[in-house]
């Protein structure tokens, strides 16, 4: 799956081994569903929606019977990609699983907690750090992301339904101090399907 976490107003065309992945361009926070690949090396390329100039090219190596998320991160000349394995350590049909990734270039280290709880679900993730999947009882939750050093709540993701047997990634994306052509800091969740 491919996720646009680059904190700009731009939208991107995504190409896998030279072929455009989906019709239309990928907006900020947009997610392209999983595609099946052969094991080995593949090339991902990204262009702006209205300009054929290549902004980012990355070669990724994939293993057989593994799942991956590729995040487009940062912006302008610092634009980059982050490939993360989605293959979990455990499975359950009775529990849900959640992980957290900090993809905000100017954010401090972040904690993820259930709304209004002092105990962190996932703690101290710096930029580009991804937690492992954590087991959680299915239900409806609100999540807070906090400045890990100060404990202040930076954003909340409300009324999030987690279903049994499903895997989710909560991502901190955008900029804490955006300008007028950049995206603001927020939490977003996607389901691994």
PDB file of C-alpha atoms in Angstrom:
ATOM      1  CA  UNK A   1       0.000   0.000   0.000  1.00  0.00           C
ATOM      2  CA  UNK A   2       1.159   3.576  -0.692  1.00  0.00           C
ATOM      3  CA  UNK A   3       0.375   6.541   1.573  1.00  0.00           C
ATOM      4  CA  UNK A   4       0.984  10.230   0.858  1.00  0.00           C
ATOM      5  CA  UNK A   5       2.314  11.764   4.087  1.00  0.00           C
ATOM      6  CA  UNK A   6       4.157  14.619   2.334  1.00  0.00           C
ATOM      7  CA  UNK A   7       2.834  17.734   4.139  1.00  0.00           C
ATOM      8  CA  UNK A   8       2.049  19.902   1.116  1.00  0.00           C
ATOM      9  CA  UNK A   9      -1.065  20.834  -0.824  1.00  0.00           C
ATOM     10  CA  UNK A  10       0.313  18.991  -3.878  1.00  0.00           C
ATOM     11  CA  UNK A  11      -1.145  15.730  -5.168  1.00  0.00           C
ATOM     12  CA  UNK A  12       1.044  13.033  -6.695  1.00  0.00           C
ATOM     13  CA  UNK A  13       0.885  10.475  -9.463  1.00  0.00           C
ATOM     14  CA  UNK A  14       2.378   7.159  -8.323  1.00  0.00           C
ATOM     15  CA  UNK A  15       4.122   4.749 -10.703  1.00  0.00           C
ATOM     16  CA  UNK A  16       5.224   1.204  -9.929  1.00  0.00           C
ATOM     17  CA  UNK A  17       7.837  -0.202 -12.309  1.00  0.00           C
ATOM     18  CA  UNK A  18       6.851   2.472 -14.840  1.00  0.00           C
ATOM     19  CA  UNK A  19       3.075   1.896 -14.721  1.00  0.00           C
ATOM     20  CA  UNK A  20       0.723   4.379 -13.093  1.00  0.00           C
ATOM     21  CA  UNK A  21      -0.736   2.721 -10.012  1.00  0.00           C
ATOM     22  CA  UNK A  22      -4.227   4.301  -9.932  1.00  0.00           C
ATOM     23  CA  UNK A  23      -6.253   6.797 -11.904  1.00  0.00           C
ATOM     24  CA  UNK A  24      -6.082  10.260 -10.417  1.00  0.00           C
ATOM     25  CA  UNK A  25      -3.505  11.719  -8.080  1.00  0.00           C
ATOM     26  CA  UNK A  26      -2.864  10.902  -4.442  1.00  0.00           C
ATOM     27  CA  UNK A  27      -3.807  13.732  -2.044  1.00  0.00           C
ATOM     28  CA  UNK A  28      -2.273  14.404   1.371  1.00  0.00           C
ATOM     29  CA  UNK A  29      -3.299  11.530   3.633  1.00  0.00           C
ATOM     30  CA  UNK A  30      -4.459   9.488   0.636  1.00  0.00           C
ATOM     31  CA  UNK A  31      -3.990   5.715   0.686  1.00  0.00           C
ATOM     32  CA  UNK A  32      -3.622   3.409  -2.329  1.00  0.00           C
ATOM     33  CA  UNK A  33      -4.789  -0.127  -1.408  1.00  0.00           C
ATOM     34  CA  UNK A  34      -2.486  -3.132  -1.443  1.00  0.00           C
ATOM     35  CA  UNK A  35      -1.267  -4.498  -4.765  1.00  0.00           C
ATOM     36  CA  UNK A  36       0.351  -7.904  -5.216  1.00  0.00           C
ATOM     37  CA  UNK A  37       3.985  -7.876  -6.374  1.00  0.00           C
ATOM     38  CA  UNK A  38       6.541 -10.511  -7.149  1.00  0.00           C
ATOM     39  CA  UNK A  39       9.348 -10.806  -4.600  1.00  0.00           C
ATOM     40  CA  UNK A  40      12.441  -8.759  -5.456  1.00  0.00           C
ATOM     41  CA  UNK A  41      13.294  -5.178  -6.384  1.00  0.00           C
ATOM     42  CA  UNK A  42      10.695  -2.710  -7.648  1.00  0.00           C
ATOM     43  CA  UNK A  43      10.871   0.978  -8.549  1.00  0.00           C
ATOM     44  CA  UNK A  44       8.403   3.543  -7.227  1.00  0.00           C
ATOM     45  CA  UNK A  45       8.237   6.945  -8.895  1.00  0.00           C
ATOM     46  CA  UNK A  46       6.190  10.024  -8.003  1.00  0.00           C
ATOM     47  CA  UNK A  47       5.353  13.108 -10.067  1.00  0.00           C
ATOM     48  CA  UNK A  48       3.150  16.102  -9.365  1.00  0.00           C
ATOM     49  CA  UNK A  49      -0.361  15.714 -10.740  1.00  0.00           C
ATOM     50  CA  UNK A  50       0.132  18.357 -13.446  1.00  0.00           C
ATOM     51  CA  UNK A  51       3.877  18.046 -14.116  1.00  0.00           C
ATOM     52  CA  UNK A  52       5.708  15.003 -15.541  1.00  0.00           C
ATOM     53  CA  UNK A  53       8.961  15.909 -13.749  1.00  0.00           C
ATOM     54  CA  UNK A  54       9.918  13.114 -11.344  1.00  0.00           C
ATOM     55  CA  UNK A  55       9.991  14.330  -7.733  1.00  0.00           C
ATOM     56  CA  UNK A  56      10.962  11.057  -6.060  1.00  0.00           C
ATOM     57  CA  UNK A  57      12.267   7.683  -7.223  1.00  0.00           C
ATOM     58  CA  UNK A  58      12.839   4.810  -4.816  1.00  0.00           C
ATOM     59  CA  UNK A  59      13.868   1.209  -5.339  1.00  0.00           C
ATOM     60  CA  UNK A  60      12.260  -1.104  -2.807  1.00  0.00           C
ATOM     61  CA  UNK A  61      13.021  -4.750  -2.059  1.00  0.00           C
ATOM     62  CA  UNK A  62      10.068  -7.004  -1.238  1.00  0.00           C
ATOM     63  CA  UNK A  63      10.028 -10.526   0.190  1.00  0.00           C
ATOM     64  CA  UNK A  64       7.565 -13.279  -0.656  1.00  0.00           C
ATOM     65  CA  UNK A  65       4.472 -13.542   1.573  1.00  0.00           C
ATOM     66  CA  UNK A  66       5.087 -10.156   3.226  1.00  0.00           C
ATOM     67  CA  UNK A  67       3.008  -6.980   3.272  1.00  0.00           C
ATOM     68  CA  UNK A  68       4.415  -3.447   3.191  1.00  0.00           C
ATOM     69  CA  UNK A  69       3.415   0.201   3.510  1.00  0.00           C
ATOM     70  CA  UNK A  70       5.333   2.823   1.536  1.00  0.00           C
ATOM     71  CA  UNK A  71       5.004   6.359   2.925  1.00  0.00           C
ATOM     72  CA  UNK A  72       5.858   9.425   0.832  1.00  0.00           C
ATOM     73  CA  UNK A  73       7.403  11.724   3.436  1.00  0.00           C
ATOM     74  CA  UNK A  74       8.819  15.212   3.837  1.00  0.00           C
ATOM     75  CA  UNK A  75       8.640  17.799   1.045  1.00  0.00           C
ATOM     76  CA  UNK A  76      10.401  19.641  -1.774  1.00  0.00           C
ATOM     77  CA  UNK A  77      14.090  18.736  -2.073  1.00  0.00           C
ATOM     78  CA  UNK A  78      13.845  16.646   1.118  1.00  0.00           C
ATOM     79  CA  UNK A  79      11.004  14.471  -0.185  1.00  0.00           C
ATOM     80  CA  UNK A  80      11.711  10.823   0.576  1.00  0.00           C
ATOM     81  CA  UNK A  81      10.094   7.437   1.007  1.00  0.00           C
ATOM     82  CA  UNK A  82       9.810   5.108   3.989  1.00  0.00           C
ATOM     83  CA  UNK A  83       9.125   1.404   3.441  1.00  0.00           C
ATOM     84  CA  UNK A  84       7.717  -0.416   6.479  1.00  0.00           C
ATOM     85  CA  UNK A  85       6.858  -4.094   6.903  1.00  0.00           C
ATOM     86  CA  UNK A  86       3.185  -4.650   7.729  1.00  0.00           C
ATOM     87  CA  UNK A  87       3.582  -8.329   8.592  1.00  0.00           C
ATOM     88  CA  UNK A  88       2.532  -8.641  12.258  1.00  0.00           C
ATOM     89  CA  UNK A  89       4.107 -10.766  14.980  1.00  0.00           C
ATOM     90  CA  UNK A  90       0.764 -12.208  16.088  1.00  0.00           C
ATOM     91  CA  UNK A  91      -2.755 -12.817  14.842  1.00  0.00           C
ATOM     92  CA  UNK A  92      -6.131 -12.945  16.571  1.00  0.00           C
ATOM     93  CA  UNK A  93      -9.715 -13.074  15.399  1.00  0.00           C
ATOM     94  CA  UNK A  94     -10.874 -11.673  18.767  1.00  0.00           C
ATOM     95  CA  UNK A  95      -8.582  -8.642  19.107  1.00  0.00           C
ATOM     96  CA  UNK A  96      -7.755  -5.609  16.971  1.00  0.00           C
ATOM     97  CA  UNK A  97      -4.165  -4.466  16.394  1.00  0.00           C
ATOM     98  CA  UNK A  98      -2.855  -0.920  16.192  1.00  0.00           C
ATOM     99  CA  UNK A  99       0.518   0.703  15.554  1.00  0.00           C
ATOM    100  CA  UNK A 100       1.726   4.303  15.477  1.00  0.00           C
ATOM    101  CA  UNK A 101       4.085   6.130  13.128  1.00  0.00           C
ATOM    102  CA  UNK A 102       5.393   9.702  13.469  1.00  0.00           C
ATOM    103  CA  UNK A 103       5.614  11.213   9.972  1.00  0.00           C
ATOM    104  CA  UNK A 104       5.545  14.907  10.947  1.00  0.00           C
ATOM    105  CA  UNK A 105       8.958  16.415  10.050  1.00  0.00           C
ATOM    106  CA  UNK A 106       8.797  19.223  12.612  1.00  0.00           C
ATOM    107  CA  UNK A 107       7.040  17.391  15.459  1.00  0.00           C
ATOM    108  CA  UNK A 108       8.836  16.341  18.636  1.00  0.00           C
ATOM    109  CA  UNK A 109       8.911  12.715  19.772  1.00  0.00           C
ATOM    110  CA  UNK A 110       5.285  11.656  20.225  1.00  0.00           C
ATOM    111  CA  UNK A 111       3.218   9.356  22.433  1.00  0.00           C
ATOM    112  CA  UNK A 112      -0.115   7.777  21.491  1.00  0.00           C
ATOM    113  CA  UNK A 113      -2.672   7.209  24.235  1.00  0.00           C
ATOM    114  CA  UNK A 114      -6.346   6.529  24.608  1.00  0.00           C
ATOM    115  CA  UNK A 115      -8.243   9.783  25.122  1.00  0.00           C
ATOM    116  CA  UNK A 116      -7.913  11.206  28.640  1.00  0.00           C
ATOM    117  CA  UNK A 117      -5.724   8.352  29.896  1.00  0.00           C
ATOM    118  CA  UNK A 118      -2.308   8.998  31.407  1.00  0.00           C
ATOM    119  CA  UNK A 119      -0.914   5.598  30.405  1.00  0.00           C
ATOM    120  CA  UNK A 120       0.515   5.635  26.882  1.00  0.00           C
ATOM    121  CA  UNK A 121      -0.503   2.955  24.427  1.00  0.00           C
ATOM    122  CA  UNK A 122       2.687   3.624  22.419  1.00  0.00           C
ATOM    123  CA  UNK A 123       5.478   5.885  23.671  1.00  0.00           C
ATOM    124  CA  UNK A 124       8.256   8.151  22.419  1.00  0.00           C
ATOM    125  CA  UNK A 125       8.237   7.838  18.626  1.00  0.00           C
ATOM    126  CA  UNK A 126      10.511  10.299  16.847  1.00  0.00           C
ATOM    127  CA  UNK A 127      10.149  11.322  13.204  1.00  0.00           C
ATOM    128  CA  UNK A 128      10.070   8.242  10.912  1.00  0.00           C
ATOM    129  CA  UNK A 129       9.784   5.818  13.844  1.00  0.00           C
ATOM    130  CA  UNK A 130       7.141   3.099  13.652  1.00  0.00           C
ATOM    131  CA  UNK A 131       5.886   1.014  16.554  1.00  0.00           C
ATOM    132  CA  UNK A 132       5.075  -2.670  16.351  1.00  0.00           C
ATOM    133  CA  UNK A 133       1.412  -3.697  16.330  1.00  0.00           C
ATOM    134  CA  UNK A 134      -0.228  -3.581  19.779  1.00  0.00           C
ATOM    135  CA  UNK A 135      -3.216  -5.747  20.680  1.00  0.00           C
ATOM    136  CA  UNK A 136      -6.356  -3.856  21.713  1.00  0.00           C
ATOM    137  CA  UNK A 137      -9.919  -4.891  22.542  1.00  0.00           C
ATOM    138  CA  UNK A 138     -12.274  -4.089  19.639  1.00  0.00           C
ATOM    139  CA  UNK A 139     -14.483  -1.045  20.193  1.00  0.00           C
ATOM    140  CA  UNK A 140     -14.823   2.688  19.570  1.00  0.00           C
ATOM    141  CA  UNK A 141     -11.933   4.833  20.781  1.00  0.00           C
ATOM    142  CA  UNK A 142     -10.563   8.329  20.751  1.00  0.00           C
ATOM    143  CA  UNK A 143      -6.784   8.637  20.564  1.00  0.00           C
ATOM    144  CA  UNK A 144      -4.533  11.480  21.707  1.00  0.00           C
ATOM    145  CA  UNK A 145      -1.051  12.171  20.453  1.00  0.00           C
ATOM    146  CA  UNK A 146       1.122  13.971  22.959  1.00  0.00           C
ATOM    147  CA  UNK A 147       4.469  15.699  23.060  1.00  0.00           C
ATOM    148  CA  UNK A 148       6.500  12.888  24.656  1.00  0.00           C
ATOM    149  CA  UNK A 149       8.675  15.287  26.668  1.00  0.00           C
ATOM    150  CA  UNK A 150       5.914  17.577  27.959  1.00  0.00           C
ATOM    151  CA  UNK A 151       2.792  15.379  27.929  1.00  0.00           C
ATOM    152  CA  UNK A 152       0.704  18.070  26.208  1.00  0.00           C
ATOM    153  CA  UNK A 153      -1.979  16.835  23.802  1.00  0.00           C
ATOM    154  CA  UNK A 154      -1.191  17.908  20.234  1.00  0.00           C
ATOM    155  CA  UNK A 155      -4.108  16.310  18.377  1.00  0.00           C
ATOM    156  CA  UNK A 156      -7.024  13.925  18.908  1.00  0.00           C
ATOM    157  CA  UNK A 157      -8.549  11.296  16.640  1.00  0.00           C
ATOM    158  CA  UNK A 158     -12.154  10.841  17.758  1.00  0.00           C
ATOM    159  CA  UNK A 159     -14.765   8.084  17.434  1.00  0.00           C
ATOM    160  CA  UNK A 160     -12.503   5.514  15.803  1.00  0.00           C
ATOM    161  CA  UNK A 161     -14.025   2.054  15.384  1.00  0.00           C
ATOM    162  CA  UNK A 162     -11.587  -0.859  15.706  1.00  0.00           C
ATOM    163  CA  UNK A 163     -12.893  -4.253  14.581  1.00  0.00           C
ATOM    164  CA  UNK A 164     -11.754  -7.684  15.689  1.00  0.00           C
ATOM    165  CA  UNK A 165      -9.155  -9.308  13.449  1.00  0.00           C
ATOM    166  CA  UNK A 166      -8.196  -6.019  11.766  1.00  0.00           C
ATOM    167  CA  UNK A 167      -4.861  -4.180  11.717  1.00  0.00           C
ATOM    168  CA  UNK A 168      -4.632  -0.383  11.828  1.00  0.00           C
ATOM    169  CA  UNK A 169      -1.930   2.282  11.568  1.00  0.00           C
ATOM    170  CA  UNK A 170      -2.396   5.647  13.272  1.00  0.00           C
ATOM    171  CA  UNK A 171      -0.093   8.209  11.708  1.00  0.00           C
ATOM    172  CA  UNK A 172       0.889  11.696  12.804  1.00  0.00           C
ATOM    173  CA  UNK A 173       1.177  13.691   9.582  1.00  0.00           C
ATOM    174  CA  UNK A 174       1.403  17.330   8.530  1.00  0.00           C
ATOM    175  CA  UNK A 175       3.412  20.132  10.097  1.00  0.00           C
ATOM    176  CA  UNK A 176       3.158  21.627  13.572  1.00  0.00           C
ATOM    177  CA  UNK A 177       4.076  25.013  12.066  1.00  0.00           C
ATOM    178  CA  UNK A 178       2.827  24.976   8.450  1.00  0.00           C
ATOM    179  CA  UNK A 179       2.938  27.867   6.018  1.00  0.00           C
ATOM    180  CA  UNK A 180       0.038  28.677   3.668  1.00  0.00           C
ATOM    181  CA  UNK A 181       0.938  25.933   1.148  1.00  0.00           C
ATOM    182  CA  UNK A 182       1.569  23.191   3.707  1.00  0.00           C
ATOM    183  CA  UNK A 183      -0.706  20.801   5.581  1.00  0.00           C
ATOM    184  CA  UNK A 184      -1.370  21.164   9.315  1.00  0.00           C
ATOM    185  CA  UNK A 185      -0.505  18.511  11.878  1.00  0.00           C
ATOM    186  CA  UNK A 186      -3.156  15.857  12.458  1.00  0.00           C
ATOM    187  CA  UNK A 187      -3.742  12.216  13.308  1.00  0.00           C
ATOM    188  CA  UNK A 188      -5.106   9.872  10.670  1.00  0.00           C
ATOM    189  CA  UNK A 189      -5.825   6.137  10.671  1.00  0.00           C
ATOM    190  CA  UNK A 190      -5.938   3.556   7.906  1.00  0.00           C
ATOM    191  CA  UNK A 191      -6.919  -0.102   7.845  1.00  0.00           C
ATOM    192  CA  UNK A 192      -4.618  -2.747   6.401  1.00  0.00           C
ATOM    193  CA  UNK A 193      -6.807  -4.430   3.777  1.00  0.00           C
TER     194      UNK A 193
END
